[in-house]
């Protein structure tokens, strides 16, 4: 059945194929347009460089009036990412706008990787290391980058 | 009401004992539950009802309200309720204005022209064409249908269908936001929270379910060249208070404001 949410997701999918944003990709899962798998490549010249991080995006029929739920499937070490992969990002919460689409969501998450907000930590250890011990922070990030190459996790 | 308050208190205790993420999720779940409850009890846009039915909503000895309802009854014959989901001003405006336009061809062409110009304005503010055009096209096909002899029944159908109806609300919110940003120097004076106009638009105008204030009404009516009279009915003062947007206009649409909510009024 075609609903505004599903119609809009088809549009989002077409756009991400026709005009792919740099460093991110996403597609609906085989049987369900409401659930997408996505990949974010760690931005160059950042500790996340060379990482290929998997995410899962779940939409409701209220999309785009309400934001989807977005989670990292790959292990992530980042001040604004919770232990279960949930992401603390304003545009996915109180600053959501229906003018955002899948491309802009993924691009925003990609920017968040190198521009964390240690003031609203989702991972206290990451936030603290980011502020106080950048070398140790980067060492931990390097581990999740390496781990992200393993397709099993 | 008392029960509701005690629930709220329990909710607060429950929430304060939680780590951040669970807290966020619990708040979202609660907000969703409240919205679902409201959705189950009222249509997005209701039927036209006799204005005198408002009397039954307040107790007989609630004289400030009963007095004001008497005053309303002299001026208006009917009321049409909208769902109290935070979008009520935009939904009441959208439906109410287009309903009047079904019979008012003179104002219609001006409204259509102004509506048509909004997309270009949004593009001039660097909004993403890809998503905005989807809302714009849906909104314009609704506006254009008014010129093509659509019926009140069809208009109502479009507004009670949640998906479509919310698409119109999104676009009306974008129109208001755009106007606020274009005239930022003027509107900045009315924002007392210390937010910039852009920040205000991103957090209080564009997101769905955010309630509207004077500033939203001024921005939307001026962007569309629309004229609206709002009758304010609250506990303060002896009489109803009316505000016209813009001032000194001949209002095309009349709305009723009760604290936190807008419905549509029909003059006698």
CSV table of C-alpha atoms in Angstrom, one decimal:
chain,number,residue,atom,x,y,z
A,1,UNK,CA,0.0,0.0,0.0
A,2,UNK,CA,1.3,3.4,-0.8
A,3,UNK,CA,1.3,5.9,2.0
A,4,UNK,CA,3.0,9.3,2.2
A,5,UNK,CA,5.8,7.8,4.3
A,6,UNK,CA,6.5,5.0,1.8
A,7,UNK,CA,6.1,7.3,-1.2
A,8,UNK,CA,8.6,9.7,0.3
A,9,UNK,CA,11.0,6.8,1.1
A,10,UNK,CA,11.0,5.7,-2.5
A,11,UNK,CA,11.9,9.3,-3.4
A,12,UNK,CA,14.7,9.3,-0.9
A,13,UNK,CA,16.0,6.0,-2.3
A,14,UNK,CA,15.9,7.3,-5.9
A,15,UNK,CA,17.8,10.4,-4.8
A,16,UNK,CA,20.5,8.6,-2.9
A,17,UNK,CA,21.0,6.4,-6.1
A,18,UNK,CA,20.9,9.2,-8.6
A,19,UNK,CA,22.9,11.7,-6.6
A,20,UNK,CA,24.9,9.7,-4.1
A,21,UNK,CA,26.4,11.9,-1.3
A,22,UNK,CA,30.1,11.5,-0.6
A,23,UNK,CA,31.1,8.9,1.9
A,24,UNK,CA,27.7,7.5,2.8
A,25,UNK,CA,25.3,5.1,1.2
A,26,UNK,CA,22.0,3.5,2.2
A,27,UNK,CA,19.3,1.3,0.8
A,28,UNK,CA,16.0,-0.3,1.9
A,29,UNK,CA,16.3,-3.9,3.1
A,30,UNK,CA,15.0,-6.6,0.7
A,31,UNK,CA,11.4,-6.8,1.8
A,32,UNK,CA,10.7,-3.7,3.8
A,33,UNK,CA,11.1,-0.1,2.6
A,34,UNK,CA,10.6,1.0,6.2
A,35,UNK,CA,13.9,-0.5,7.3
A,36,UNK,CA,17.2,0.6,5.7
A,37,UNK,CA,20.8,-0.5,6.0
A,38,UNK,CA,23.4,2.2,5.6
A,39,UNK,CA,27.1,2.7,5.5
A,40,UNK,CA,29.1,5.6,6.6
A,41,UNK,CA,32.8,5.9,5.7
A,42,UNK,CA,35.0,7.6,8.3
A,43,UNK,CA,35.9,11.0,7.0
A,44,UNK,CA,39.5,11.5,5.7
A,45,UNK,CA,42.0,13.1,7.9
A,46,UNK,CA,40.1,12.2,11.1
A,47,UNK,CA,40.6,9.4,13.5
A,48,UNK,CA,37.7,7.6,11.8
A,49,UNK,CA,39.4,7.5,8.4
A,50,UNK,CA,39.1,4.2,6.6
A,51,UNK,CA,36.3,3.0,8.9
A,52,UNK,CA,33.2,1.5,7.2
A,53,UNK,CA,30.5,1.8,9.8
A,54,UNK,CA,27.2,0.0,9.4
A,55,UNK,CA,23.9,1.5,10.5
A,56,UNK,CA,20.3,0.6,10.6
A,57,UNK,CA,17.5,3.1,10.0
A,58,UNK,CA,14.0,2.4,11.0
A,59,UNK,CA,11.1,4.6,9.8
A,60,UNK,CA,7.5,4.8,10.9
A,61,UNK,CA,4.5,5.8,8.9
A,62,UNK,CA,4.9,9.2,10.5
A,63,UNK,CA,8.1,9.9,8.5
A,64,UNK,CA,9.0,12.6,7.4
A,65,UNK,CA,6.9,14.3,10.1
A,66,UNK,CA,8.9,12.5,12.7
A,67,UNK,CA,12.5,11.4,12.5
A,68,UNK,CA,13.5,7.8,12.0
A,69,UNK,CA,15.4,5.8,14.6
A,70,UNK,CA,19.0,5.5,13.6
A,71,UNK,CA,21.6,3.2,15.2
A,72,UNK,CA,25.1,2.1,14.6
A,73,UNK,CA,25.3,-1.7,14.0
A,74,UNK,CA,29.1,-1.6,13.9
A,75,UNK,CA,30.8,-1.1,17.3
A,76,UNK,CA,31.3,2.7,17.7
A,77,UNK,CA,33.4,4.7,20.2
A,78,UNK,CA,32.2,8.2,20.1
A,79,UNK,CA,31.1,10.8,22.8
A,80,UNK,CA,27.6,11.0,21.3
A,81,UNK,CA,26.9,7.3,20.6
A,82,UNK,CA,25.3,5.1,23.2
A,83,UNK,CA,26.5,1.6,24.0
A,84,UNK,CA,23.7,0.1,22.0
A,85,UNK,CA,24.6,2.2,18.9
A,86,UNK,CA,21.9,4.9,19.5
A,87,UNK,CA,22.9,8.3,18.4
A,88,UNK,CA,22.5,11.6,20.4
A,89,UNK,CA,22.1,14.2,17.6
A,90,UNK,CA,19.8,17.2,17.8
A,91,UNK,CA,18.5,16.8,14.3
A,92,UNK,CA,17.3,13.3,15.1
A,93,UNK,CA,15.5,14.7,18.2
A,94,UNK,CA,14.2,18.2,18.9
A,95,UNK,CA,15.7,19.9,15.8
A,96,UNK,CA,14.2,17.4,13.3
A,97,UNK,CA,12.7,19.0,10.2
A,98,UNK,CA,10.6,17.2,7.6
A,99,UNK,CA,12.9,18.8,5.0
A,100,UNK,CA,15.6,16.3,6.0
A,101,UNK,CA,16.0,13.1,4.0
A,102,UNK,CA,18.0,10.0,4.3
A,103,UNK,CA,21.0,11.6,2.5
A,104,UNK,CA,21.0,14.6,4.9
A,105,UNK,CA,20.6,12.4,7.9
A,106,UNK,CA,23.6,10.2,7.0
A,107,UNK,CA,25.7,13.2,6.0
A,108,UNK,CA,25.0,14.8,9.4
A,109,UNK,CA,26.0,11.7,11.2
A,110,UNK,CA,29.2,11.5,9.2
A,111,UNK,CA,30.0,15.1,10.2
A,112,UNK,CA,29.2,14.3,13.9
A,113,UNK,CA,32.0,11.7,13.8
A,114,UNK,CA,34.7,14.4,13.8
A,115,UNK,CA,32.7,17.1,15.4
A,116,UNK,CA,31.5,15.5,18.6
A,117,UNK,CA,29.6,17.4,21.2
A,118,UNK,CA,31.2,16.4,24.5
A,119,UNK,CA,28.7,18.5,26.4
A,120,UNK,CA,25.8,16.0,25.8
A,121,UNK,CA,27.7,12.8,26.2
A,122,UNK,CA,26.1,9.4,25.4
A,123,UNK,CA,29.4,7.7,26.2
A,124,UNK,CA,31.0,9.2,29.2
A,125,UNK,CA,34.4,7.6,28.7
A,126,UNK,CA,34.6,8.7,25.1
A,127,UNK,CA,33.6,12.2,26.1
A,128,UNK,CA,36.1,12.4,28.8
A,129,UNK,CA,39.0,11.0,26.7
A,130,UNK,CA,38.1,13.3,23.9
A,131,UNK,CA,38.5,16.3,26.2
A,132,UNK,CA,41.3,15.2,28.4
A,133,UNK,CA,43.4,12.6,26.6
A,134,UNK,CA,43.1,12.9,22.8
A,135,UNK,CA,45.8,10.3,22.2
A,136,UNK,CA,44.0,7.6,24.1
A,137,UNK,CA,40.7,8.6,22.5
A,138,UNK,CA,42.2,8.2,19.0
A,139,UNK,CA,43.7,4.8,20.0
A,140,UNK,CA,40.2,3.6,21.0
A,141,UNK,CA,38.7,5.0,17.8
A,142,UNK,CA,41.4,3.2,15.8
A,143,UNK,CA,40.2,-0.1,17.3
A,144,UNK,CA,36.6,0.4,16.2
A,145,UNK,CA,37.8,1.4,12.8
A,146,UNK,CA,39.7,-1.8,12.5
A,147,UNK,CA,36.8,-3.7,13.9
A,148,UNK,CA,34.5,-2.1,11.3
A,149,UNK,CA,36.3,-4.0,8.4
A,150,UNK,CA,35.0,-7.2,9.8
A,151,UNK,CA,31.7,-7.8,7.9
A,152,UNK,CA,30.3,-10.0,10.7
A,153,UNK,CA,29.9,-7.1,13.2
B,1,UNK,CA,-7.5,15.8,36.2
B,2,UNK,CA,-6.3,14.9,39.7
B,3,UNK,CA,-5.5,11.5,38.5
B,4,UNK,CA,-3.6,12.9,35.5
B,5,UNK,CA,-1.5,15.1,37.9
B,6,UNK,CA,-0.6,12.2,40.1
B,7,UNK,CA,0.4,10.2,37.1
B,8,UNK,CA,2.5,13.0,36.0
B,9,UNK,CA,4.3,13.1,39.3
B,10,UNK,CA,4.9,9.3,39.2
B,11,UNK,CA,6.2,9.8,35.7
B,12,UNK,CA,8.6,12.5,36.9
B,13,UNK,CA,10.0,10.3,39.7
B,14,UNK,CA,10.3,7.4,37.3
B,15,UNK,CA,12.1,9.6,34.7
B,16,UNK,CA,14.6,11.2,37.2
B,17,UNK,CA,16.0,7.8,38.1
B,18,UNK,CA,17.0,6.9,34.6
B,19,UNK,CA,20.2,7.2,32.6
B,20,UNK,CA,20.2,9.6,29.7
B,21,UNK,CA,19.2,7.5,26.8
B,22,UNK,CA,16.4,5.6,28.6
B,23,UNK,CA,15.2,9.0,29.8
B,24,UNK,CA,15.0,10.3,26.2
B,25,UNK,CA,13.3,7.2,25.0
B,26,UNK,CA,10.8,7.3,27.9
B,27,UNK,CA,10.0,10.9,27.2
B,28,UNK,CA,9.4,10.1,23.6
B,29,UNK,CA,7.2,7.1,24.5
B,30,UNK,CA,5.2,9.3,26.9
B,31,UNK,CA,4.7,12.0,24.3
B,32,UNK,CA,3.7,9.4,21.7
B,33,UNK,CA,1.2,7.9,24.2
B,34,UNK,CA,-0.4,11.3,24.9
B,35,UNK,CA,-0.6,12.0,21.1
B,36,UNK,CA,-2.2,8.6,20.5
B,37,UNK,CA,-4.7,9.3,23.2
B,38,UNK,CA,-5.6,12.7,21.7
B,39,UNK,CA,-5.8,11.2,18.2
B,40,UNK,CA,-8.2,8.5,19.4
B,41,UNK,CA,-10.6,11.1,20.8
B,42,UNK,CA,-10.8,13.7,18.1
B,43,UNK,CA,-10.6,14.1,14.3
B,44,UNK,CA,-7.9,16.2,12.8
B,45,UNK,CA,-10.7,18.4,11.5
B,46,UNK,CA,-14.1,17.9,13.0
B,47,UNK,CA,-17.7,18.5,11.8
B,48,UNK,CA,-19.3,21.9,11.8
B,49,UNK,CA,-21.2,22.2,15.1
B,50,UNK,CA,-23.7,24.7,16.4
B,51,UNK,CA,-21.8,27.4,18.4
B,52,UNK,CA,-24.2,27.0,21.3
B,53,UNK,CA,-22.7,23.5,21.9
B,54,UNK,CA,-19.7,25.2,23.5
B,55,UNK,CA,-21.9,26.1,26.5
B,56,UNK,CA,-21.9,22.4,27.6
B,57,UNK,CA,-18.1,22.4,27.8
B,58,UNK,CA,-18.1,24.6,30.9
B,59,UNK,CA,-20.1,24.4,34.1
B,60,UNK,CA,-23.1,26.6,34.3
B,61,UNK,CA,-21.7,28.6,37.1
B,62,UNK,CA,-18.4,29.3,35.3
B,63,UNK,CA,-19.6,32.8,34.6
B,64,UNK,CA,-16.4,34.2,32.8
B,65,UNK,CA,-16.7,31.5,30.2
B,66,UNK,CA,-20.5,31.4,29.9
B,67,UNK,CA,-20.6,35.2,29.5
B,68,UNK,CA,-18.0,35.0,26.7
B,69,UNK,CA,-19.8,32.1,25.0
B,70,UNK,CA,-23.0,34.2,24.9
B,71,UNK,CA,-21.0,36.9,23.2
B,72,UNK,CA,-19.6,34.4,20.7
B,73,UNK,CA,-23.1,33.1,20.0
B,74,UNK,CA,-24.2,36.6,18.9
B,75,UNK,CA,-21.5,36.9,16.4
B,76,UNK,CA,-21.0,33.3,15.2
B,77,UNK,CA,-23.3,30.5,14.2
B,78,UNK,CA,-21.0,27.5,14.0
B,79,UNK,CA,-17.7,26.2,15.2
B,80,UNK,CA,-15.5,23.5,13.8
B,81,UNK,CA,-13.0,21.8,16.0
B,82,UNK,CA,-9.5,20.7,15.2
B,83,UNK,CA,-7.3,18.2,17.0
B,84,UNK,CA,-5.2,19.6,19.8
B,85,UNK,CA,-1.9,18.2,18.7
B,86,UNK,CA,0.2,21.3,18.6
B,87,UNK,CA,-0.6,21.7,14.8
B,88,UNK,CA,-4.0,23.1,15.4
B,89,UNK,CA,-3.3,26.7,14.3
B,90,UNK,CA,-1.8,25.6,11.0
B,91,UNK,CA,-4.4,23.0,10.4
B,92,UNK,CA,-7.3,25.3,11.3
B,93,UNK,CA,-5.8,28.0,9.1
B,94,UNK,CA,-5.3,25.6,6.1
B,95,UNK,CA,-8.7,24.1,6.2
B,96,UNK,CA,-10.6,27.2,7.2
B,97,UNK,CA,-9.0,29.4,4.6
B,98,UNK,CA,-9.5,27.0,1.8
B,99,UNK,CA,-13.1,26.3,2.9
B,100,UNK,CA,-13.9,30.1,2.6
B,101,UNK,CA,-12.1,30.1,-0.8
B,102,UNK,CA,-14.5,27.5,-2.2
B,103,UNK,CA,-16.9,30.4,-2.5
B,104,UNK,CA,-14.7,33.4,-2.6
B,105,UNK,CA,-13.1,33.7,-6.0
B,106,UNK,CA,-11.7,37.1,-5.6
B,107,UNK,CA,-9.5,36.3,-2.6
B,108,UNK,CA,-8.7,32.9,-4.1
B,109,UNK,CA,-6.5,34.1,-7.0
B,110,UNK,CA,-4.5,36.3,-4.8
B,111,UNK,CA,-4.0,33.5,-2.3
B,112,UNK,CA,-3.0,31.1,-5.1
B,113,UNK,CA,-0.5,33.5,-6.5
B,114,UNK,CA,1.1,34.1,-3.1
B,115,UNK,CA,1.2,30.4,-2.4
B,116,UNK,CA,2.8,29.8,-5.7
B,117,UNK,CA,5.6,32.3,-4.9
B,118,UNK,CA,6.6,30.6,-1.7
B,119,UNK,CA,8.7,27.9,-3.2
B,120,UNK,CA,11.1,30.4,-4.9
B,121,UNK,CA,11.4,32.2,-1.6
B,122,UNK,CA,12.3,29.0,0.3
B,123,UNK,CA,14.9,28.3,-2.4
B,124,UNK,CA,16.4,31.7,-2.0
B,125,UNK,CA,17.1,30.7,1.6
B,126,UNK,CA,18.9,27.6,0.4
B,127,UNK,CA,16.3,25.1,1.6
B,128,UNK,CA,16.8,21.6,0.0
B,129,UNK,CA,14.8,21.6,-3.3
B,130,UNK,CA,14.4,17.8,-3.3
B,131,UNK,CA,12.3,17.6,-0.1
B,132,UNK,CA,10.7,21.0,-0.1
B,133,UNK,CA,9.3,20.5,-3.6
B,134,UNK,CA,7.5,17.4,-2.4
B,135,UNK,CA,5.6,19.4,0.2
B,136,UNK,CA,5.1,22.3,-2.1
B,137,UNK,CA,3.6,20.1,-4.9
B,138,UNK,CA,1.2,18.5,-2.5
B,139,UNK,CA,0.2,21.8,-1.1
B,140,UNK,CA,-0.3,23.4,-4.5
B,141,UNK,CA,-2.3,20.6,-5.8
B,142,UNK,CA,-4.7,21.1,-2.9
B,143,UNK,CA,-4.8,24.9,-3.5
B,144,UNK,CA,-5.3,24.4,-7.2
B,145,UNK,CA,-8.1,21.9,-6.5
B,146,UNK,CA,-10.1,24.8,-4.9
B,147,UNK,CA,-10.1,26.6,-8.2
B,148,UNK,CA,-11.2,23.4,-10.0
B,149,UNK,CA,-14.5,23.1,-8.2
B,150,UNK,CA,-13.5,20.6,-5.6
B,151,UNK,CA,-16.2,20.1,-3.0
B,152,UNK,CA,-16.2,20.7,0.7
B,153,UNK,CA,-16.4,16.9,1.2
B,154,UNK,CA,-13.2,16.4,-0.9
B,155,UNK,CA,-11.5,19.2,1.0
B,156,UNK,CA,-12.5,17.6,4.3
B,157,UNK,CA,-11.2,14.2,3.1
B,158,UNK,CA,-7.8,15.7,2.4
B,159,UNK,CA,-7.6,17.2,5.8
B,160,UNK,CA,-8.7,14.2,7.9
B,161,UNK,CA,-6.3,11.9,6.1
B,162,UNK,CA,-3.3,12.1,8.5
B,163,UNK,CA,-0.6,11.6,5.9
B,164,UNK,CA,-1.9,14.3,3.5
B,165,UNK,CA,-3.1,16.6,6.2
B,166,UNK,CA,0.3,16.6,7.9
B,167,UNK,CA,2.0,17.3,4.5
B,168,UNK,CA,0.0,20.5,4.3
B,169,UNK,CA,0.9,21.5,7.9
B,170,UNK,CA,4.6,20.9,7.1
B,171,UNK,CA,4.4,23.3,4.2
B,172,UNK,CA,2.4,26.0,6.0
B,173,UNK,CA,5.1,25.8,8.7
B,174,UNK,CA,7.8,26.2,6.1
B,175,UNK,CA,6.0,29.2,4.7
B,176,UNK,CA,5.8,30.9,8.1
B,177,UNK,CA,9.5,30.0,8.8
B,178,UNK,CA,10.5,31.5,5.5
B,179,UNK,CA,8.7,34.7,6.1
B,180,UNK,CA,10.3,35.0,9.6
B,181,UNK,CA,13.7,34.6,8.1
B,182,UNK,CA,13.2,37.0,5.2
B,183,UNK,CA,12.0,39.7,7.7
B,184,UNK,CA,14.3,38.6,10.4
B,185,UNK,CA,15.2,42.2,11.5
B,186,UNK,CA,11.5,42.9,12.2
B,187,UNK,CA,10.6,39.5,13.9
B,188,UNK,CA,13.7,39.4,16.1
B,189,UNK,CA,12.0,42.0,18.3
B,190,UNK,CA,9.2,39.6,19.1
B,191,UNK,CA,11.3,36.6,20.2
B,192,UNK,CA,11.9,37.0,23.9
B,193,UNK,CA,13.6,33.7,24.5
B,194,UNK,CA,17.0,35.0,23.4
B,195,UNK,CA,17.0,32.7,20.4
B,196,UNK,CA,18.0,34.0,16.9
B,197,UNK,CA,15.3,34.0,14.3
B,198,UNK,CA,16.9,31.0,12.6
B,199,UNK,CA,17.1,29.1,15.8
B,200,UNK,CA,13.5,29.9,16.7
B,201,UNK,CA,12.4,28.7,13.2
B,202,UNK,CA,14.4,25.4,13.6
B,203,UNK,CA,13.0,24.6,17.1
B,204,UNK,CA,9.6,26.3,17.3
B,205,UNK,CA,8.2,26.8,13.8
B,206,UNK,CA,9.3,24.0,11.5
B,207,UNK,CA,9.1,21.0,13.8
B,208,UNK,CA,5.6,19.4,13.7
B,209,UNK,CA,3.5,19.4,16.9
B,210,UNK,CA,5.1,22.7,18.2
B,211,UNK,CA,2.4,25.1,19.3
B,212,UNK,CA,1.8,28.5,17.6
B,213,UNK,CA,1.9,32.0,19.0
B,214,UNK,CA,1.1,35.4,17.6
B,215,UNK,CA,4.4,35.5,15.8
B,216,UNK,CA,3.5,32.4,13.8
B,217,UNK,CA,0.2,33.9,12.8
B,218,UNK,CA,1.7,37.2,11.8
B,219,UNK,CA,4.3,35.5,9.6
B,220,UNK,CA,1.9,33.1,7.9
B,221,UNK,CA,-0.8,35.6,7.2
B,222,UNK,CA,1.7,38.1,5.8
B,223,UNK,CA,3.4,35.5,3.6
B,224,UNK,CA,0.1,34.5,2.0
B,225,UNK,CA,-1.5,38.0,2.1
B,226,UNK,CA,-4.3,36.3,4.2
B,227,UNK,CA,-6.5,38.0,6.8
B,228,UNK,CA,-7.5,36.3,10.0
B,229,UNK,CA,-9.5,37.4,13.0
B,230,UNK,CA,-8.8,35.5,16.3
B,231,UNK,CA,-11.4,35.7,19.1
B,232,UNK,CA,-9.6,35.1,22.4
B,233,UNK,CA,-11.6,33.3,25.0
B,234,UNK,CA,-9.9,32.8,28.4
B,235,UNK,CA,-10.6,33.4,32.1
B,236,UNK,CA,-9.2,36.9,32.1
B,237,UNK,CA,-11.3,40.1,31.6
B,238,UNK,CA,-15.1,40.4,31.2
B,239,UNK,CA,-15.3,40.3,27.4
B,240,UNK,CA,-13.9,38.4,24.4
B,241,UNK,CA,-10.8,40.0,22.9
B,242,UNK,CA,-10.3,40.1,19.1
B,243,UNK,CA,-7.1,40.5,17.2
B,244,UNK,CA,-7.0,41.0,13.4
B,245,UNK,CA,-4.0,39.8,11.4
B,246,UNK,CA,-3.0,42.1,9.8
B,247,UNK,CA,-4.5,45.0,11.8
B,248,UNK,CA,-7.4,46.8,10.2
B,249,UNK,CA,-8.1,44.0,7.7
B,250,UNK,CA,-11.5,42.7,6.7
B,251,UNK,CA,-11.0,39.1,8.0
B,252,UNK,CA,-11.5,36.2,5.6
B,253,UNK,CA,-11.2,33.6,8.3
B,254,UNK,CA,-12.3,33.6,11.9
B,255,UNK,CA,-10.6,31.5,14.6
B,256,UNK,CA,-11.4,30.8,18.2
B,257,UNK,CA,-8.5,30.7,20.6
B,258,UNK,CA,-8.9,29.0,24.0
B,259,UNK,CA,-5.7,28.7,26.0
B,260,UNK,CA,-3.4,26.5,23.9
B,261,UNK,CA,-5.8,25.7,21.2
B,262,UNK,CA,-7.4,27.1,17.9
B,263,UNK,CA,-10.7,26.1,16.3
B,264,UNK,CA,-12.6,27.5,13.3
B,265,UNK,CA,-15.5,30.0,13.7
B,266,UNK,CA,-18.3,30.7,11.2
B,267,UNK,CA,-19.8,34.3,11.4
B,268,UNK,CA,-23.6,34.7,11.3
